[in-house]
Coordinates of C-alpha atoms and ligand atoms in Angstrom, one line a residue:
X257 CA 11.0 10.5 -25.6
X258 CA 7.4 11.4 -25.5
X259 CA 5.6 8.4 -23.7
X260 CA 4.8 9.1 -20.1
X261 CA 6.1 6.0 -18.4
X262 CA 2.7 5.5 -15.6
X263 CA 4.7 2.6 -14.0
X264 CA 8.2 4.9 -12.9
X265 CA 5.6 7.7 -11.6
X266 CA 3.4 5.7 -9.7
X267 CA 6.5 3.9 -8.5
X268 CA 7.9 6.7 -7.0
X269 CA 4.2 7.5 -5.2
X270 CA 4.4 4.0 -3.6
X271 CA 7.4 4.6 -2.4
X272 CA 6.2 8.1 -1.1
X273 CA 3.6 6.4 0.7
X274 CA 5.3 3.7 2.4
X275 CA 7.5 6.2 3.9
X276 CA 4.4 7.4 5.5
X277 CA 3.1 4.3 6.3
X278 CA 6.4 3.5 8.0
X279 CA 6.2 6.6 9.9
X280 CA 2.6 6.0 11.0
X281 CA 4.1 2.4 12.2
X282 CA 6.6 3.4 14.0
X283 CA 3.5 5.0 16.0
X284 CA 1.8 1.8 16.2
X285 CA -0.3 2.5 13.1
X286 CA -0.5 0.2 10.3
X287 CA -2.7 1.7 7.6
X288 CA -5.6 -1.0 6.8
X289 CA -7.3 -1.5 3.8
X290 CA -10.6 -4.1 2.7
X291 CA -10.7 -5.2 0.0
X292 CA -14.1 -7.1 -1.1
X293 CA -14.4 -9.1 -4.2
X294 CA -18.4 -10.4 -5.0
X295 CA -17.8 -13.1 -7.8
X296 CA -15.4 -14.1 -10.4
X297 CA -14.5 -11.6 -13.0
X298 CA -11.4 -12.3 -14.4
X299 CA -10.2 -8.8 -14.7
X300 CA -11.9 -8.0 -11.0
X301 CA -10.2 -10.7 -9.8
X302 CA -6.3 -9.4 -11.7
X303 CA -7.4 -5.8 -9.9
X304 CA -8.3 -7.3 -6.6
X305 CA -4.7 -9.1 -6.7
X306 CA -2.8 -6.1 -8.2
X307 CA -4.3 -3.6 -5.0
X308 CA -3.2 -6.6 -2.5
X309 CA 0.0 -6.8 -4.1
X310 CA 0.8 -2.9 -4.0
X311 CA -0.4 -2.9 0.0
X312 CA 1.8 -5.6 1.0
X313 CA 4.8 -3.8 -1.1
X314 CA 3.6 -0.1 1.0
X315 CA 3.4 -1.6 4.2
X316 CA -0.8 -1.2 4.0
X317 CA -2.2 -4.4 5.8
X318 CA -4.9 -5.9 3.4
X319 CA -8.5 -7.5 4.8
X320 CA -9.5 -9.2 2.0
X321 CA -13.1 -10.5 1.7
X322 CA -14.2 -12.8 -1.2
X323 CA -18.1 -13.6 -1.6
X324 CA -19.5 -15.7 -4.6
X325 CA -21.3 -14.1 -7.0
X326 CA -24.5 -15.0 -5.4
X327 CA -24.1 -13.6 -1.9
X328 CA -26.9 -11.3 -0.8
X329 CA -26.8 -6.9 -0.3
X330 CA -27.5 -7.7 3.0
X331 CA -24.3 -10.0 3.5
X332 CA -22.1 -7.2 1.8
X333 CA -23.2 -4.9 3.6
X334 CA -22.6 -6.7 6.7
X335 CA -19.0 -7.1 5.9
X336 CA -18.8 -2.8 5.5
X337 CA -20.6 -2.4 9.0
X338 CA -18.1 -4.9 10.6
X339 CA -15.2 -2.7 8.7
X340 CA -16.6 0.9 9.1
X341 CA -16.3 0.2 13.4
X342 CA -13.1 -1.4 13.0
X343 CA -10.3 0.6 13.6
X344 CA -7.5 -1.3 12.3
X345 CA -9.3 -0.6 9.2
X346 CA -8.7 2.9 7.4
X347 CA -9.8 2.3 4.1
X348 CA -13.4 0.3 2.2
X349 CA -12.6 -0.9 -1.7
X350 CA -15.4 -2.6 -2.7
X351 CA -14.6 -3.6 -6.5
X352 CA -16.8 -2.5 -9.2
X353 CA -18.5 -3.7 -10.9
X354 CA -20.9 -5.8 -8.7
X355 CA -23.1 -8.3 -10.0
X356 CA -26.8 -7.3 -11.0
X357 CA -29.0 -7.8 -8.4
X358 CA -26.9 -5.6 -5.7
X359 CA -27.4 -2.0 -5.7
X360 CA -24.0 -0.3 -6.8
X361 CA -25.3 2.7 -4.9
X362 CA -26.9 1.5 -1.8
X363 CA -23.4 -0.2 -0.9
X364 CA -20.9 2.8 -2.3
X365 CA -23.3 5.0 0.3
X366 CA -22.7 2.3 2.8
X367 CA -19.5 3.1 2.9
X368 CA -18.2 5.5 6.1
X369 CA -16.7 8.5 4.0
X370 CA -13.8 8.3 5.6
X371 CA -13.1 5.2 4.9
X372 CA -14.1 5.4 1.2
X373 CA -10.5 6.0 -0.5
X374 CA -12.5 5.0 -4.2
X375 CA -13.6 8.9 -3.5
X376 CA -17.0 7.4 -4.6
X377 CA -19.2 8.4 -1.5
X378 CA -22.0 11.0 -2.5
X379 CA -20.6 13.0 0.4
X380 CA -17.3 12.9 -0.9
X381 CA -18.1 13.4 -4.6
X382 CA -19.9 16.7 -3.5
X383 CA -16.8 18.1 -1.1
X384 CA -14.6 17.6 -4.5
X385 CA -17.4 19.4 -6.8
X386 CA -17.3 22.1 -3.9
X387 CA -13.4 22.4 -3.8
X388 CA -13.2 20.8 0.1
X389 CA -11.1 18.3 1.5
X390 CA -11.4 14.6 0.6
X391 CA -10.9 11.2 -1.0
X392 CA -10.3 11.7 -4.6
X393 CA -11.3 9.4 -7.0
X394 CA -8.2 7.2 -7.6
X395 CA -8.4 6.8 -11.6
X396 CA -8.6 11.2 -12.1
X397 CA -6.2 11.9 -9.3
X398 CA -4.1 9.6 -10.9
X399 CA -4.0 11.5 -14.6
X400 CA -3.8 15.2 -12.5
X401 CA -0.7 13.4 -10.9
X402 CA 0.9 12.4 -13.9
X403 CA -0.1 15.9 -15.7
X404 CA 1.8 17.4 -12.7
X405 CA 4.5 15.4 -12.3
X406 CA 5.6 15.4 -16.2
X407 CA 5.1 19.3 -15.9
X408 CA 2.5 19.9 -18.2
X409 CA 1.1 23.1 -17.8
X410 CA -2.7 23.1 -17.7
X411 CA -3.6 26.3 -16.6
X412 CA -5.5 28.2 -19.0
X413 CA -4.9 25.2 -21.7
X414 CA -8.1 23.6 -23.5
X415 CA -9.0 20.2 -22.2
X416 CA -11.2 17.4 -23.9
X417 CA -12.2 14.8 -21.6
X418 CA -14.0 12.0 -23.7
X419 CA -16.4 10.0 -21.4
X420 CA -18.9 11.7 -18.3
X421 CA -19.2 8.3 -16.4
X422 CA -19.1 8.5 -12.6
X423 CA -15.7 7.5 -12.4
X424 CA -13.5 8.6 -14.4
X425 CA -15.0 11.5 -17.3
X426 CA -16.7 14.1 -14.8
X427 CA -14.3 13.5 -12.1
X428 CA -11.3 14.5 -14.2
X429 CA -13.0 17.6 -15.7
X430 CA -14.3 18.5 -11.9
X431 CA -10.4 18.3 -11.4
X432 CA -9.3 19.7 -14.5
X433 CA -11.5 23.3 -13.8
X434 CA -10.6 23.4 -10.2
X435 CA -9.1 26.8 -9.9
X436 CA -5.1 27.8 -9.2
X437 CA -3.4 26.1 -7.3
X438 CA -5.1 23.4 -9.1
X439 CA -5.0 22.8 -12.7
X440 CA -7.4 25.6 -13.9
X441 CA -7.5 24.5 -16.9
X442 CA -10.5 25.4 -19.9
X443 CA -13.1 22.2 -20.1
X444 CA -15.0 20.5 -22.4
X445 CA -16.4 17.5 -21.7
X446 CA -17.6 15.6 -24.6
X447 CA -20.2 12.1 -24.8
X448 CA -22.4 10.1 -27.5
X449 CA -24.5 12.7 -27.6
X450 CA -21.4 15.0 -29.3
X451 CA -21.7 15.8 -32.5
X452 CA -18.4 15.5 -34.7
X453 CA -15.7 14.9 -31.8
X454 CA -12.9 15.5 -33.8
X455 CA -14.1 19.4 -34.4
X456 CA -13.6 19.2 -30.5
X457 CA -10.7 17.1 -30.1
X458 CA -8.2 19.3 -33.0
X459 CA -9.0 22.3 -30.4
X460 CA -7.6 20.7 -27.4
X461 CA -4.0 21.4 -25.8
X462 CA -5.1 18.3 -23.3
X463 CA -7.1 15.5 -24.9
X464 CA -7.9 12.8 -22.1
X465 CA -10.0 9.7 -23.8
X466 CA -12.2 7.6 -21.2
X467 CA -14.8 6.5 -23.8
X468 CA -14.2 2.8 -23.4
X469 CA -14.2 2.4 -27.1
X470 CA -10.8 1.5 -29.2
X471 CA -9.7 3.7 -32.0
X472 CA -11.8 6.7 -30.1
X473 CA -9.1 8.9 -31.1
X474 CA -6.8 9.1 -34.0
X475 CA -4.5 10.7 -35.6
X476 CA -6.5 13.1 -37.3
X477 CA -8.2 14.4 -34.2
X478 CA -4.9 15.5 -33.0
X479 CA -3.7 19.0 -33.1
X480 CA 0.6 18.7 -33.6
X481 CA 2.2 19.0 -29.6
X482 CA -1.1 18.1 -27.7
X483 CA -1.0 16.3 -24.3
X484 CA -2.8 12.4 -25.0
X485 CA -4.0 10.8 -21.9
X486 CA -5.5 7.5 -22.8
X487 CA -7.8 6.0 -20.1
X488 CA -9.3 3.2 -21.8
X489 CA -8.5 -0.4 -21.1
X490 CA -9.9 -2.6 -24.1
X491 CA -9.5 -6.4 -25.2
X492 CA -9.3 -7.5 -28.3
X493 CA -8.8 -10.6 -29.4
X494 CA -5.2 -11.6 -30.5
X495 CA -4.8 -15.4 -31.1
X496 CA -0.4 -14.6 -30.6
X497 CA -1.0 -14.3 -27.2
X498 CA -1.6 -17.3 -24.7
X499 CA -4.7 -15.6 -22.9
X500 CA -6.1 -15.1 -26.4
X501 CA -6.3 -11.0 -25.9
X502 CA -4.3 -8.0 -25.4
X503 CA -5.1 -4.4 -24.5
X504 CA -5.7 -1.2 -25.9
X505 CA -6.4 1.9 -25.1
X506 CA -9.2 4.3 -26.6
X507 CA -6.6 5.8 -28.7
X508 CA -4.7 5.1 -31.7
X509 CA -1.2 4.8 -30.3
X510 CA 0.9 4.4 -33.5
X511 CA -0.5 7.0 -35.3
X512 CA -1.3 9.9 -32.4
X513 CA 2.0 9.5 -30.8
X514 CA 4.2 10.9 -33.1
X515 CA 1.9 13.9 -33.3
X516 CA 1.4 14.3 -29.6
X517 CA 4.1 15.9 -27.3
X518 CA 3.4 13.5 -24.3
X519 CA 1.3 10.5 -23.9
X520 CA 0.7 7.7 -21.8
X521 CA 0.7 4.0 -23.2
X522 CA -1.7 1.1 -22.8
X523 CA -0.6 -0.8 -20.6
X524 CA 1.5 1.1 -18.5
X525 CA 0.4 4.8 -18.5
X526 CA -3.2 5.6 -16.4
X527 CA -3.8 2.3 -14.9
X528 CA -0.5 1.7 -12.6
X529 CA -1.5 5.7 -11.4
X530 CA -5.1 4.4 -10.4
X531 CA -3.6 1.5 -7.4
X532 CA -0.8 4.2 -6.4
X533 CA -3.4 6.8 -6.1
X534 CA -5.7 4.3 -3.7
X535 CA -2.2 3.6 -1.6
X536 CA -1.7 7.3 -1.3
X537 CA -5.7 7.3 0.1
X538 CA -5.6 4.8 2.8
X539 CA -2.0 5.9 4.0
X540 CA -3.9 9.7 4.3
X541 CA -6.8 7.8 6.0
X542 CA -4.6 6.5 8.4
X543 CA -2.8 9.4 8.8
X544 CA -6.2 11.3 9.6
X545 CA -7.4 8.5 11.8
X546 CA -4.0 9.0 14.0
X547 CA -4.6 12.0 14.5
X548 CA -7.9 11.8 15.7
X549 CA -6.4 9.2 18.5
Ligands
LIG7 P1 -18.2 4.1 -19.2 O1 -18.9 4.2 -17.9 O2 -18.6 3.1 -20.2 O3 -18.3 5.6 -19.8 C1 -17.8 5.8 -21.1 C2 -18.1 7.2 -21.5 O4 -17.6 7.5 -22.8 C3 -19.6 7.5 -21.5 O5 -19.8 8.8 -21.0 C4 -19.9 7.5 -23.0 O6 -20.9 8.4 -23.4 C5 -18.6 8.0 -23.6 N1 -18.3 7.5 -25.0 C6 -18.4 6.2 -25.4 N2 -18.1 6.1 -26.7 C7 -17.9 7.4 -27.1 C8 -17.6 7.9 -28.4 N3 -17.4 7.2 -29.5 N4 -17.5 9.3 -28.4 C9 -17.7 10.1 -27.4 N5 -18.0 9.6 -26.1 C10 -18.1 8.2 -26.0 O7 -16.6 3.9 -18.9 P2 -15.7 4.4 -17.7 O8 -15.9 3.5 -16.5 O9 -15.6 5.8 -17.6 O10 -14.3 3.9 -18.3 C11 -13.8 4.4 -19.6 C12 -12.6 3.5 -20.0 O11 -11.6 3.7 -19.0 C13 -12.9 2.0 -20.0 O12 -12.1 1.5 -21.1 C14 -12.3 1.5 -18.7 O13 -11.9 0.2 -18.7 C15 -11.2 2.4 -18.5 N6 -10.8 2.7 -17.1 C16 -9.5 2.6 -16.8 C17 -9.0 2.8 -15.5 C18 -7.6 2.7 -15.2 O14 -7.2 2.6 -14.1 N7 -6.7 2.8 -16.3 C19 -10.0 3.1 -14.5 C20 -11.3 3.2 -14.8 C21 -11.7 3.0 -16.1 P3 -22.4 8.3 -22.9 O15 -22.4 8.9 -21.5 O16 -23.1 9.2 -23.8 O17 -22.8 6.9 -23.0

């Protein structure tokens, strides 16, 4: 079978990390996370409950803080302060995105870096582009994990990472390159501004797609035994369903998969990595912050 199955991997992280998190409690330490929604985005709001869900099932405690869509900066902000000098707090989620008139940076920044287990703080996004110790981005640590853990070999292999956004495209190449004993694997990182993809795509041993777009990559882009990580999470409208949509990934599932030699489904292959990966952060917070005591 060539599907990676996300859920069983990230499964068995959870479970790694509330082993730790029950050793940290038998210290009197009970990893903390916050978790602040601004407004009502429906699939915010399903994240939101999906990261609460996983904390209580890890033994995380979860503070979680819901403003409307029209609270202030200055209110969110306040909320980080209060949870950067708490200590029963090891860990800041703010959920992205946030609505237009707060400044997506101003509040990441906000952040304490040790509490930011999104791996989103300037300070943190420049230790992992310099190879140092930190927070890793949940959604890129999440595909290196399930590279790893299915046993893909990466190093010296070709990579095409569709996408460069912030979170998930430049983070996963920065991962992708980082030398042995990390994947050291060749890079490409491709965008809009790409001219013919596919020329890239056929090339690559790795293809991961983070484009946003459905039907990104297809069959024909696909060199026979490649490795097919599909990021993307895409509605589209399907009138069968009761909530009037389903998802899709960036890639064209029935046609690549038979010519890939792995990859990961929509739902059910990146996106249960991306809330294990954010347990395995705050449990390492906490673990950090104990020591400190
Ligand atoms: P984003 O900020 O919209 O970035 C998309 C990137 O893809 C951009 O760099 C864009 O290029 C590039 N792109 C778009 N269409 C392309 C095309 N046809 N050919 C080549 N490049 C193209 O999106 P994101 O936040 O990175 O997220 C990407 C996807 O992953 C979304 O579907 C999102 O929902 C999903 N996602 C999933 C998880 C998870 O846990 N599974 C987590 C995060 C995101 P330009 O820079 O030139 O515009």
């Amino acid at each position: 079978m060539n599907i990676i199955d996300g859920k069983k991997i990230s499964s068995e992280i959870r479970a790694e990390a509330a082993k730790k998190a029950s050793l940290l409690a038998g210290r009197g330490v009970i990893p903390g996370l916050a978790v602040i929604l601004v407004g009502d985005n429906p699939a915010s709001i399903s994240y939101v409950t999906a990261k609460e869900k996983a904390c209580a099932e890890v033994g995380i405690r979860s503070f979680p803080v819901r403003l409307p869509r029209e609270a202030s900066q200055e209110e969110l902000l306040g909320h980080i302060s209060a949870f950067n000098s708490n200590p029963d707090v090891h860990g800041i989620l703010v959920q992205l995105p946030l609505p237009e008139h707060i400044d997506e940076s101003a509040v990441i920044s906000a952040i304490s870096p040790e509490k930011d287990v999104d791996g989103f703080h300037p300070a943190n996004v420049g230790k992992m582009l310099l190879g140092e110790d930190a927070p890793l981005p949940c959604t890129p640590h999440g595909i290196i994990e399930l590279l790893v853990r299915c046993g893909v070999e990466t190093s010296g292999k070709h990579a095409v990472v569709i996408g460069r956004s912030n979170i998930v495209g430049k983070p996963v190449a920065c991962l992708l390159m980082r030398r042995k004993p990390g994947p050291n694997a060749t890079v490409t990182v491709c965008h809009t501004g790409t001219k013919n993809l596919a020329e890239y795509t056929r090339c690559a041993d790795i293809v991961i797609a983070a484009a946003g777009r459905p039907g990104t990559v297809t069959a024909d882009m696909i060199k026979d035994g490649a490795v097919v990580i599909d990021v993307g999470v895409n509605r589209i409208p399907d009138q069968s369903r009761k909530s009037g949509f389903r998802l899709v990934g960036d890639v064209d599932f029935q046609s690549v998969a038979p010519k890939a030699s792995l990859i990961t489904p929509v739902p059910g292959g990146v996106g249960p990595m991306t809330i294990a990966m954010l347990m395995d952060n705050t449990v390492k917070s906490a673990e950090r912050a104990a020591r400190l005591n």
